[in-house]
Amino acid sequence: MKATDVINDLRRRFPNEPEYLQAVEEVLNTIEDAYNEHPEFERYNLIERLCIPDRIISFRVSWVDDKGKVQNNMGYRIQHNNAIGPYKGGVRFHASVNQSILKFLAFEQTFKNSLTTLAMGGAKGGSDFNPKGKSDMEIMRFCQAFIAELWRNIGPDTDVPAGDIGVGGREVGYMYGMYKKMARENTGTFTGKGMEFGGSLIRPEATGYGNVYFLLNMLATRGIDIKDKRVAISGSGNVATYTADKLIQLGAKVVSMSDSDGTIYVPDGLTREQMDYIFQLKNVYRGRIREFAEEYGCEYFEGERPWQRVKCDIAMPSATQNELDGDDARALLKQGVIAVSEGANMPSTPDAVREFINARILYAPGKAANAGGVSVSGLEMAQNSQKLVWTAEEVDAKLRQIMANIHEQCQKYGKEADGYTNYVRGANVAGFMKVAKAMMAQGIL
Ligand code: NDP
């Protein structure tokens, strides 16, 4: 396999899918050598079968808004690969959602899920529905209409959705409720459910906490302590807030958070009380991060991301794809950033990734660093199957162990001649090998 040939072919076939092509290119460039050590992979044209999703389900979602007007959105589910387990991946509700974005996310999810060591294939779904400013009833009606169409294609052993941008506990609850009504069974099927109906303790925290655990593993390789380190975080949603929460517990200084309108800057680090305010602001009042600046009188950079503006030692992008570009990376490196650990999926552009790796800083791609979320989703599935509930301590201990395992796999496959761990290569090769072997064993499907 020549990575450039495969990518050029995909570019010709899917010319309007830049995010998908970006994700595929990044992976193929790093697995090319490992792939070519196995001539049997090429005989089975494994690479094309791994890049192109098993199935794309797309549908219209019609619902009625509070004014009685009929609204129509697009809904999608990309079932990318189920070689190692049922399709598994979140659902995103955001105005920007399209097939390219969901294909990139489903492709990434396949490698990430493989890395977790749990039996989960890769999928992603979503809609271009914009939840901002919608009433609770509108959210419920939309979720029900979305599932009225999707329910036939999901199930506890076929495809298990969860949350992502714009989809948290509230939306999962509405979707799962409708699913249960249509499917007439009660075996889980969604993860991220409420604790009262099959959810797992630590699932809301898992992506953020897991990212911090991964960061601690990376820092340990260089003997660096997290205490008093200044950490810049982007976003203020599920992943960002629980990342900040864990960092504060560990004595680090969270100096920024953001949303799509702007960034707050708190040079001495957020206090516990301020963090609680942000949780309330985002989860209860569904407000904007600007309101934090108004409440506490801190600096606020309207329309800007954190990377060029805040002083930090560590960056943890936790908002969305391509939110940190080459210029941002150069600005971070110039001020001496020692580590970047991605909470979001593909937040750094290829140019930024190159900068981080060339500078030999600790750099963890999302598919390794944010895998804690789907890992605890896997643990939620296990608890649902057993009809048992594990304690928070048990789940947290398992999460820590899984993140340590992922870190170890990245080191095993990502060590370079000069001793530097290239976590991008490590994650991609480790994730790929398991899926490839499973696909080979199951024949051409
Ligand atoms: P949330 O919807 O809870 O929060 C998203 C945050 O990112 C919000 O602060 C939002 O601001 C901001 N954001 C979203 N889109 C943009 C944009 N285009 N430009 C600037 N800011 C933006 O989502 P999550 O925290 O769940 O997800 C964040 C990232 O983490 C995503 O990349 C997701 O794929 C990834 N992820 C999530 C997992 C999970 O368990 N939830 C698991 C693994 C990865 P605003 O309110 O203004 O839109």
Short mmCIF file of C-alpha atoms and ligand atoms in Angstrom, two decimals:
data_model
loop_
_atom_site.label_atom_id
_atom_site.label_comp_id
_atom_site.label_asym_id
_atom_site.label_seq_id
_atom_site.Cartn_x
_atom_site.Cartn_y
_atom_site.Cartn_z
CA MET A 1 0.00 0.00 0.00
CA LYS A 2 1.19 3.46 -0.82
CA ALA A 3 -0.58 5.90 1.48
CA THR A 4 -0.52 8.71 -1.07
CA ASP A 5 -2.20 6.53 -3.73
CA VAL A 6 -5.02 5.51 -1.39
CA ILE A 7 -5.53 9.10 -0.26
CA ASN A 8 -5.55 10.42 -3.84
CA ASP A 9 -8.14 7.82 -4.77
CA LEU A 10 -10.34 8.75 -1.79
CA ARG A 11 -9.90 12.43 -2.67
CA ARG A 12 -11.23 11.70 -6.16
CA ARG A 13 -14.19 9.70 -4.84
CA PHE A 14 -15.13 11.98 -1.93
CA PRO A 15 -14.01 15.45 -3.05
CA ASN A 16 -16.38 17.37 -0.77
CA GLU A 17 -15.36 15.73 2.49
CA PRO A 18 -12.29 17.63 3.77
CA GLU A 19 -12.50 16.56 7.44
CA TYR A 20 -12.86 12.90 6.48
CA LEU A 21 -9.89 13.11 4.10
CA GLN A 22 -7.82 14.92 6.75
CA ALA A 23 -8.45 12.19 9.33
CA VAL A 24 -7.72 9.37 6.87
CA GLU A 25 -4.53 11.02 5.63
CA GLU A 26 -3.17 11.45 9.15
CA VAL A 27 -3.74 7.79 9.96
CA LEU A 28 -2.51 6.30 6.67
CA ASN A 29 0.72 8.26 6.74
CA THR A 30 1.59 6.79 10.12
CA ILE A 31 0.51 3.17 9.57
CA GLU A 32 1.98 2.68 6.10
CA ASP A 33 5.10 0.84 7.28
CA ALA A 34 3.26 -1.40 9.75
CA TYR A 35 0.69 -2.25 7.07
CA ASN A 36 3.34 -3.13 4.51
CA GLU A 37 4.94 -5.61 6.87
CA HIS A 38 1.83 -7.75 6.29
CA PRO A 39 1.46 -8.57 2.57
CA GLU A 40 -1.75 -10.49 3.38
CA PHE A 41 -3.44 -7.17 4.27
CA GLU A 42 -2.81 -5.89 0.77
CA ARG A 43 -4.09 -9.11 -0.84
CA TYR A 44 -7.39 -8.52 0.95
CA ASN A 45 -7.41 -4.79 0.08
CA LEU A 46 -7.85 -4.20 3.75
CA ILE A 47 -7.00 -0.53 3.70
CA GLU A 48 -9.88 0.54 1.48
CA ARG A 49 -12.32 -1.56 3.47
CA LEU A 50 -11.05 0.09 6.64
CA CYS A 51 -11.30 3.65 5.28
CA ILE A 52 -14.77 3.44 3.76
CA PRO A 53 -17.61 3.08 6.28
CA ASP A 54 -19.61 -0.15 6.35
CA ARG A 55 -22.81 1.83 6.02
CA ILE A 56 -24.19 5.40 6.03
CA ILE A 57 -27.75 5.93 7.17
CA SER A 58 -29.21 9.35 6.42
CA PHE A 59 -32.73 10.61 6.93
CA ARG A 60 -34.97 13.64 7.31
CA VAL A 61 -36.02 14.63 10.83
CA SER A 62 -39.27 16.62 10.90
CA TRP A 63 -40.46 18.18 14.15
CA VAL A 64 -42.70 21.00 15.33
CA ASP A 65 -41.23 24.05 17.12
CA ASP A 66 -42.88 26.02 19.94
CA LYS A 67 -44.52 28.39 17.44
CA GLY A 68 -46.20 25.47 15.70
CA LYS A 69 -43.88 25.71 12.70
CA VAL A 70 -42.64 22.50 11.07
CA GLN A 71 -38.85 22.25 11.01
CA ASN A 72 -36.76 19.82 8.96
CA ASN A 73 -33.22 18.71 9.75
CA MET A 74 -30.91 16.02 8.42
CA GLY A 75 -30.08 13.02 10.60
CA TYR A 76 -27.20 10.58 10.09
CA ARG A 77 -25.62 7.48 11.53
CA ILE A 78 -22.27 6.35 10.14
CA GLN A 79 -21.62 2.69 11.02
CA HIS A 80 -17.96 2.60 10.23
CA ASN A 81 -16.57 -0.76 11.33
CA ASN A 82 -17.77 -3.54 13.64
CA ALA A 83 -14.88 -5.99 13.37
CA ILE A 84 -14.10 -5.95 17.09
CA GLY A 85 -17.54 -5.31 18.58
CA PRO A 86 -20.90 -3.56 18.11
CA TYR A 87 -20.81 -0.16 16.45
CA LYS A 88 -20.23 2.45 19.14
CA GLY A 89 -19.90 6.24 19.05
CA GLY A 90 -21.59 9.47 20.01
CA VAL A 91 -24.30 11.62 18.49
CA ARG A 92 -23.59 15.28 17.71
CA PHE A 93 -26.20 18.03 17.39
CA HIS A 94 -24.62 21.16 15.92
CA ALA A 95 -25.48 23.43 12.99
CA SER A 96 -22.16 22.53 11.31
CA VAL A 97 -22.85 18.76 11.19
CA ASN A 98 -22.54 17.15 7.77
CA GLN A 99 -21.52 13.79 6.33
CA SER A 100 -17.83 14.67 6.12
CA ILE A 101 -17.59 15.60 9.81
CA LEU A 102 -19.44 12.48 10.93
CA LYS A 103 -17.36 10.26 8.63
CA PHE A 104 -14.15 11.65 10.14
CA LEU A 105 -15.49 11.12 13.64
CA ALA A 106 -16.63 7.54 12.92
CA PHE A 107 -13.26 6.70 11.33
CA GLU A 108 -11.36 8.09 14.35
CA GLN A 109 -13.74 6.32 16.71
CA THR A 110 -12.86 2.94 15.20
CA PHE A 111 -9.18 3.33 16.13
CA LYS A 112 -9.97 4.88 19.50
CA ASN A 113 -12.32 2.09 20.48
CA SER A 114 -9.75 -0.46 19.45
CA LEU A 115 -7.20 1.23 21.74
CA THR A 116 -9.48 0.97 24.78
CA THR A 117 -9.01 -2.84 24.76
CA LEU A 118 -12.83 -3.22 25.04
CA ALA A 119 -14.97 -4.91 22.38
CA MET A 120 -16.42 -1.93 20.53
CA GLY A 121 -16.52 -1.07 16.83
CA GLY A 122 -16.67 2.50 15.53
CA ALA A 123 -19.64 4.70 14.62
CA LYS A 124 -20.87 8.29 14.87
CA GLY A 125 -24.14 10.04 14.27
CA GLY A 126 -25.82 13.36 14.52
CA SER A 127 -27.84 16.13 13.00
CA ASP A 128 -27.46 19.70 11.75
CA PHE A 129 -30.09 20.61 14.38
CA ASN A 130 -28.87 23.62 16.37
CA PRO A 131 -29.83 23.17 20.05
CA LYS A 132 -28.84 26.73 21.03
CA GLY A 133 -31.80 28.77 22.25
CA LYS A 134 -34.25 25.85 21.93
CA SER A 135 -36.74 25.21 24.72
CA ASP A 136 -36.69 21.97 26.66
CA MET A 137 -39.84 20.82 24.85
CA GLU A 138 -38.29 21.55 21.45
CA ILE A 139 -35.20 19.52 22.40
CA MET A 140 -37.46 16.66 23.47
CA ARG A 141 -39.54 16.72 20.30
CA PHE A 142 -36.44 16.82 18.15
CA CYS A 143 -34.80 13.90 20.01
CA GLN A 144 -37.98 11.85 19.65
CA ALA A 145 -38.27 12.58 15.93
CA PHE A 146 -34.59 11.69 15.43
CA ILE A 147 -35.03 8.32 17.16
CA ALA A 148 -38.37 7.57 15.48
CA GLU A 149 -36.26 7.18 12.36
CA LEU A 150 -33.00 5.76 13.77
CA TRP A 151 -34.27 3.18 16.26
CA ARG A 152 -34.40 0.30 13.78
CA ASN A 153 -30.67 0.55 13.15
CA ILE A 154 -29.43 0.52 16.75
CA GLY A 155 -29.53 -1.94 19.64
CA PRO A 156 -27.45 -3.21 22.57
CA ASP A 157 -25.51 -5.68 20.39
CA THR A 158 -25.63 -3.84 17.06
CA ASP A 159 -24.98 -0.13 17.56
CA VAL A 160 -24.81 1.79 20.84
CA PRO A 161 -24.94 5.62 20.56
CA ALA A 162 -23.90 8.15 23.25
CA GLY A 163 -23.40 11.92 23.62
CA ASP A 164 -21.06 14.38 21.89
CA ILE A 165 -21.27 18.11 21.13
CA GLY A 166 -24.78 19.32 21.87
CA VAL A 167 -25.84 15.96 23.28
CA GLY A 168 -25.55 15.48 27.05
CA GLY A 169 -27.51 13.63 29.71
CA ARG A 170 -30.77 15.43 28.91
CA GLU A 171 -30.69 14.54 25.20
CA VAL A 172 -29.57 10.95 25.83
CA GLY A 173 -32.49 10.58 28.26
CA TYR A 174 -35.03 11.77 25.65
CA MET A 175 -33.52 9.62 22.91
CA TYR A 176 -33.31 6.52 25.07
CA GLY A 177 -36.89 7.00 26.28
CA MET A 178 -38.15 7.09 22.70
CA TYR A 179 -35.94 4.17 21.68
CA LYS A 180 -37.35 2.04 24.50
CA LYS A 181 -40.89 2.86 23.46
CA MET A 182 -40.28 1.92 19.82
CA ALA A 183 -38.08 -1.14 20.37
CA ARG A 184 -40.00 -2.47 23.34
CA GLU A 185 -36.88 -3.58 25.18
CA ASN A 186 -34.84 -2.18 28.03
CA THR A 187 -31.30 -3.42 27.73
CA GLY A 188 -29.23 -0.24 27.53
CA THR A 189 -28.52 0.62 23.88
CA PHE A 190 -27.44 4.17 24.74
CA THR A 191 -24.58 5.08 27.07
CA GLY A 192 -24.40 8.28 29.08
CA LYS A 193 -27.84 7.45 30.51
CA GLY A 194 -29.04 8.88 33.84
CA MET A 195 -28.07 6.97 36.97
CA GLU A 196 -31.72 6.13 37.62
CA PHE A 197 -32.10 4.13 34.40
CA GLY A 198 -28.87 2.24 33.75
CA GLY A 199 -26.20 4.92 33.61
CA SER A 200 -22.70 4.44 35.00
CA LEU A 201 -21.11 6.48 37.75
CA ILE A 202 -18.16 8.51 36.39
CA ARG A 203 -19.49 8.46 32.78
CA PRO A 204 -20.10 12.26 32.73
CA GLU A 205 -16.60 12.85 34.12
CA ALA A 206 -14.86 10.15 32.08
CA THR A 207 -13.58 11.99 29.01
CA GLY A 208 -12.15 14.91 30.97
CA TYR A 209 -10.78 12.81 33.83
CA GLY A 210 -9.37 10.29 31.36
CA ASN A 211 -7.56 13.03 29.47
CA VAL A 212 -5.95 14.25 32.70
CA TYR A 213 -4.93 10.67 33.59
CA PHE A 214 -3.35 10.32 30.16
CA LEU A 215 -1.54 13.64 30.64
CA LEU A 216 -0.19 12.44 34.01
CA ASN A 217 1.19 9.32 32.32
CA MET A 218 2.93 11.47 29.72
CA LEU A 219 4.33 13.92 32.29
CA ALA A 220 5.66 11.00 34.36
CA THR A 221 7.90 9.94 31.46
CA ARG A 222 9.74 13.24 31.94
CA GLY A 223 9.46 13.39 35.72
CA ILE A 224 7.18 16.47 35.62
CA ASP A 225 4.64 17.22 38.38
CA ILE A 226 1.23 18.63 37.41
CA LYS A 227 1.02 20.76 40.57
CA ASP A 228 0.96 24.52 39.88
CA LYS A 229 1.24 23.99 36.11
CA ARG A 230 -0.82 26.53 34.18
CA VAL A 231 -3.26 24.76 31.87
CA ALA A 232 -5.16 26.44 29.03
CA ILE A 233 -8.43 24.69 28.19
CA SER A 234 -10.74 25.52 25.31
CA GLY A 235 -14.46 24.83 25.42
CA SER A 236 -16.72 24.82 28.45
CA GLY A 237 -18.86 21.77 27.76
CA ASN A 238 -18.75 18.26 29.16
CA VAL A 239 -15.14 17.47 28.30
CA ALA A 240 -13.69 20.88 29.18
CA THR A 241 -15.43 21.23 32.56
CA TYR A 242 -14.48 17.79 33.87
CA THR A 243 -10.92 18.25 32.63
CA ALA A 244 -10.78 21.48 34.65
CA ASP A 245 -12.43 19.80 37.63
CA LYS A 246 -9.78 17.06 37.83
CA LEU A 247 -6.91 19.51 37.25
CA ILE A 248 -8.08 21.69 40.13
CA GLN A 249 -8.31 18.59 42.36
CA LEU A 250 -4.65 17.92 41.52
CA GLY A 251 -3.45 21.45 42.27
CA ALA A 252 -2.94 22.63 38.68
CA LYS A 253 -4.01 26.12 37.57
CA VAL A 254 -6.77 26.24 34.97
CA VAL A 255 -6.15 29.61 33.33
CA SER A 256 -8.70 29.60 30.51
CA MET A 257 -11.99 28.23 29.26
CA SER A 258 -13.98 29.29 26.22
CA ASP A 259 -17.03 28.86 24.03
CA SER A 260 -17.70 29.77 20.43
CA ASP A 261 -18.10 33.44 21.44
CA GLY A 262 -14.81 33.98 23.30
CA THR A 263 -12.26 33.07 25.99
CA ILE A 264 -11.95 33.88 29.69
CA TYR A 265 -8.46 34.35 31.15
CA VAL A 266 -7.77 33.74 34.85
CA PRO A 267 -3.95 33.92 35.29
CA ASP A 268 -3.97 32.60 38.89
CA GLY A 269 -6.22 29.69 38.00
CA LEU A 270 -9.92 29.07 38.59
CA THR A 271 -10.94 28.50 42.20
CA ARG A 272 -13.25 25.64 43.18
CA GLU A 273 -16.07 28.15 43.73
CA GLN A 274 -15.54 29.64 40.26
CA MET A 275 -15.52 26.17 38.74
CA ASP A 276 -18.85 25.39 40.41
CA TYR A 277 -20.22 28.61 38.93
CA ILE A 278 -19.18 27.45 35.44
CA PHE A 279 -20.86 24.05 35.96
CA GLN A 280 -24.09 25.81 36.92
CA LEU A 281 -23.81 28.37 34.15
CA LYS A 282 -23.32 25.74 31.46
CA ASN A 283 -25.46 22.86 32.66
CA VAL A 284 -28.35 24.55 34.45
CA TYR A 285 -28.72 28.04 32.94
CA ARG A 286 -27.15 27.09 29.59
CA GLY A 287 -25.44 30.49 29.54
CA ARG A 288 -22.32 31.87 27.83
CA ILE A 289 -18.76 31.96 29.20
CA ARG A 290 -18.84 35.78 28.86
CA GLU A 291 -21.20 35.79 31.85
CA PHE A 292 -18.39 34.34 33.98
CA ALA A 293 -16.17 37.30 33.06
CA GLU A 294 -18.99 39.69 33.98
CA GLU A 295 -19.53 37.94 37.33
CA TYR A 296 -15.86 37.74 38.35
CA GLY A 297 -14.37 40.68 36.44
CA CYS A 298 -11.66 38.66 34.70
CA GLU A 299 -10.27 39.29 31.22
CA TYR A 300 -12.47 38.16 28.32
CA PHE A 301 -11.26 37.90 24.73
CA GLU A 302 -14.33 38.29 22.53
CA GLY A 303 -14.32 36.06 19.44
CA GLU A 304 -10.90 34.58 20.29
CA ARG A 305 -9.53 31.17 21.18
CA PRO A 306 -7.11 30.76 24.11
CA TRP A 307 -3.95 29.75 22.24
CA GLN A 308 -2.50 33.13 21.21
CA ARG A 309 -3.66 35.01 24.28
CA VAL A 310 -3.05 33.13 27.52
CA LYS A 311 0.17 32.21 29.33
CA CYS A 312 0.31 28.48 29.97
CA ASP A 313 2.54 25.42 30.36
CA ILE A 314 0.04 22.88 29.02
CA ALA A 315 -2.76 23.12 26.45
CA MET A 316 -5.85 20.92 26.44
CA PRO A 317 -8.06 21.75 23.45
CA SER A 318 -11.53 20.44 24.35
CA ALA A 319 -14.03 22.18 22.05
CA THR A 320 -14.07 21.00 18.42
CA GLN A 321 -12.10 19.92 15.33
CA ASN A 322 -9.44 22.17 13.78
CA GLU A 323 -9.62 24.73 16.58
CA LEU A 324 -5.83 25.00 16.98
CA ASP A 325 -3.86 25.81 13.81
CA GLY A 326 -0.19 26.12 12.92
CA ASP A 327 0.08 29.74 14.08
CA ASP A 328 -1.52 28.82 17.39
CA ALA A 329 0.92 25.93 17.79
CA ARG A 330 3.90 28.20 17.07
CA ALA A 331 2.61 30.74 19.61
CA LEU A 332 2.25 28.00 22.24
CA LEU A 333 5.72 26.62 21.54
CA LYS A 334 7.25 30.10 21.66
CA GLN A 335 6.06 30.55 25.22
CA GLY A 336 7.49 27.15 26.17
CA VAL A 337 4.48 24.84 26.31
CA ILE A 338 5.59 21.38 27.45
CA ALA A 339 2.51 19.28 26.67
CA VAL A 340 -0.66 19.25 24.58
CA SER A 341 -3.30 16.66 25.37
CA GLU A 342 -6.43 16.68 23.22
CA GLY A 343 -9.89 16.39 24.77
CA ALA A 344 -11.64 17.17 21.50
CA ASN A 345 -11.46 15.03 18.36
CA MET A 346 -8.85 16.28 15.87
CA PRO A 347 -8.66 19.79 17.38
CA SER A 348 -5.16 20.42 16.00
CA THR A 349 -4.70 20.97 12.28
CA PRO A 350 -2.04 18.87 10.46
CA ASP A 351 0.29 21.91 10.49
CA ALA A 352 -0.09 22.24 14.27
CA VAL A 353 0.53 18.53 14.83
CA ARG A 354 3.72 18.75 12.77
CA GLU A 355 4.92 21.68 14.89
CA PHE A 356 4.32 19.84 18.16
CA ILE A 357 6.05 16.67 17.02
CA ASN A 358 9.01 18.49 15.47
CA ALA A 359 9.45 20.40 18.74
CA ARG A 360 9.50 17.05 20.59
CA ILE A 361 6.98 18.17 23.20
CA LEU A 362 4.56 15.70 24.78
CA TYR A 363 1.68 15.61 22.33
CA ALA A 364 -1.33 13.28 22.71
CA PRO A 365 -3.88 13.04 19.89
CA GLY A 366 -7.56 12.91 20.84
CA LYS A 367 -8.02 9.30 19.85
CA ALA A 368 -5.70 8.30 22.69
CA ALA A 369 -6.19 11.10 25.23
CA ASN A 370 -9.99 11.38 25.07
CA ALA A 371 -10.68 7.64 24.91
CA GLY A 372 -11.74 7.64 28.57
CA GLY A 373 -15.27 8.67 27.58
CA VAL A 374 -15.95 5.73 25.35
CA SER A 375 -14.08 3.44 27.74
CA VAL A 376 -16.52 4.18 30.55
CA SER A 377 -19.32 3.85 27.99
CA GLY A 378 -17.97 0.33 27.45
CA LEU A 379 -18.08 -0.18 31.21
CA GLU A 380 -21.67 1.10 31.23
CA MET A 381 -22.53 -1.56 28.61
CA ALA A 382 -20.87 -4.21 30.77
CA GLN A 383 -22.85 -3.13 33.84
CA ASN A 384 -26.12 -3.12 31.83
CA SER A 385 -25.43 -6.65 30.58
CA GLN A 386 -24.76 -7.84 34.12
CA LYS A 387 -27.70 -5.82 35.51
CA LEU A 388 -25.29 -4.48 38.13
CA VAL A 389 -24.04 -1.05 39.20
CA TRP A 390 -20.39 -0.59 40.08
CA THR A 391 -19.19 2.02 42.58
CA ALA A 392 -17.59 5.28 41.48
CA GLU A 393 -14.26 4.06 42.93
CA GLU A 394 -14.41 0.86 40.89
CA VAL A 395 -15.19 2.66 37.65
CA ASP A 396 -12.57 5.35 38.27
CA ALA A 397 -9.92 2.71 39.00
CA LYS A 398 -10.79 0.90 35.76
CA LEU A 399 -10.65 4.20 33.85
CA ARG A 400 -7.19 4.98 35.24
CA GLN A 401 -6.01 1.51 34.27
CA ILE A 402 -7.41 1.79 30.74
CA MET A 403 -5.72 5.17 30.21
CA ALA A 404 -2.43 3.70 31.48
CA ASN A 405 -2.84 0.79 29.03
CA ILE A 406 -3.48 3.15 26.14
CA HIS A 407 -0.42 5.15 27.11
CA GLU A 408 1.64 1.96 27.20
CA GLN A 409 0.42 0.90 23.73
CA CYS A 410 1.31 4.36 22.36
CA GLN A 411 4.81 3.99 23.77
CA LYS A 412 5.20 0.48 22.41
CA TYR A 413 4.29 1.43 18.83
CA GLY A 414 5.35 5.09 18.88
CA LYS A 415 8.95 5.10 20.18
CA GLU A 416 11.31 6.72 17.67
CA ALA A 417 15.06 6.22 17.20
CA ASP A 418 15.93 9.23 19.37
CA GLY A 419 13.76 7.91 22.23
CA TYR A 420 10.90 10.35 21.58
CA THR A 421 7.40 8.89 21.82
CA ASN A 422 5.34 9.84 18.80
CA TYR A 423 1.90 9.31 20.33
CA VAL A 424 0.19 9.88 16.97
CA ARG A 425 2.03 6.99 15.34
CA GLY A 426 1.72 4.87 18.48
CA ALA A 427 -2.05 5.33 18.77
CA ASN A 428 -2.68 4.82 15.07
CA VAL A 429 -0.57 1.68 14.70
CA ALA A 430 -1.83 0.08 17.92
CA GLY A 431 -5.46 0.85 17.06
CA PHE A 432 -5.04 -0.30 13.48
CA MET A 433 -3.34 -3.66 14.15
CA LYS A 434 -6.17 -4.98 16.29
CA VAL A 435 -8.90 -3.97 13.83
CA ALA A 436 -6.88 -5.29 10.88
CA LYS A 437 -6.33 -8.69 12.47
CA ALA A 438 -10.02 -8.97 13.39
CA MET A 439 -11.03 -8.07 9.83
CA MET A 440 -8.61 -10.60 8.35
CA ALA A 441 -9.95 -13.37 10.59
CA GLN A 442 -13.56 -12.70 9.57
CA GLY A 443 -13.12 -12.74 5.78
CA ILE A 444 -14.22 -10.29 3.14
CA LEU A 445 -17.54 -8.79 4.22
P1 NDP B 1 -20.32 20.02 24.57
O1 NDP B 1 -21.42 20.31 23.63
O2 NDP B 1 -20.61 19.66 25.96
O3 NDP B 1 -19.32 21.28 24.60
C1 NDP B 1 -18.72 21.76 23.45
C2 NDP B 1 -17.91 23.00 23.79
O4 NDP B 1 -17.12 23.35 22.68
C3 NDP B 1 -18.79 24.19 24.10
O5 NDP B 1 -18.15 25.06 24.98
C4 NDP B 1 -18.93 24.84 22.71
O6 NDP B 1 -19.22 26.22 22.74
C5 NDP B 1 -17.56 24.61 22.14
N1 NDP B 1 -17.65 24.51 20.69
C6 NDP B 1 -18.37 23.63 19.97
N2 NDP B 1 -18.26 23.86 18.66
C7 NDP B 1 -17.45 24.92 18.56
C8 NDP B 1 -16.95 25.66 17.46
N3 NDP B 1 -17.28 25.32 16.18
N4 NDP B 1 -16.11 26.69 17.72
C9 NDP B 1 -15.79 27.02 18.99
N5 NDP B 1 -16.25 26.38 20.07
C10 NDP B 1 -17.06 25.35 19.84
O7 NDP B 1 -19.44 18.88 23.84
P2 NDP B 1 -18.36 17.91 24.49
O8 NDP B 1 -17.64 18.58 25.60
O9 NDP B 1 -19.02 16.62 24.71
O10 NDP B 1 -17.37 17.68 23.25
C11 NDP B 1 -16.22 18.50 23.03
C12 NDP B 1 -15.23 17.77 22.14
O11 NDP B 1 -14.84 16.54 22.77
C13 NDP B 1 -15.76 17.34 20.77
O12 NDP B 1 -14.71 17.39 19.83
C14 NDP B 1 -16.18 15.90 20.98
O13 NDP B 1 -16.19 15.15 19.78
C15 NDP B 1 -15.06 15.44 21.91
N6 NDP B 1 -15.35 14.25 22.70
C16 NDP B 1 -16.43 14.18 23.54
C17 NDP B 1 -16.65 13.07 24.29
C18 NDP B 1 -17.75 13.01 25.31
O14 NDP B 1 -17.76 12.03 26.08
N7 NDP B 1 -18.64 13.97 25.40
C19 NDP B 1 -15.80 11.88 24.16
C20 NDP B 1 -14.64 12.08 23.32
C21 NDP B 1 -14.47 13.22 22.61
P3 NDP B 1 -20.68 26.75 22.33
O15 NDP B 1 -21.54 26.45 23.50
O16 NDP B 1 -20.51 28.18 22.07
O17 NDP B 1 -21.08 25.97 21.10
#
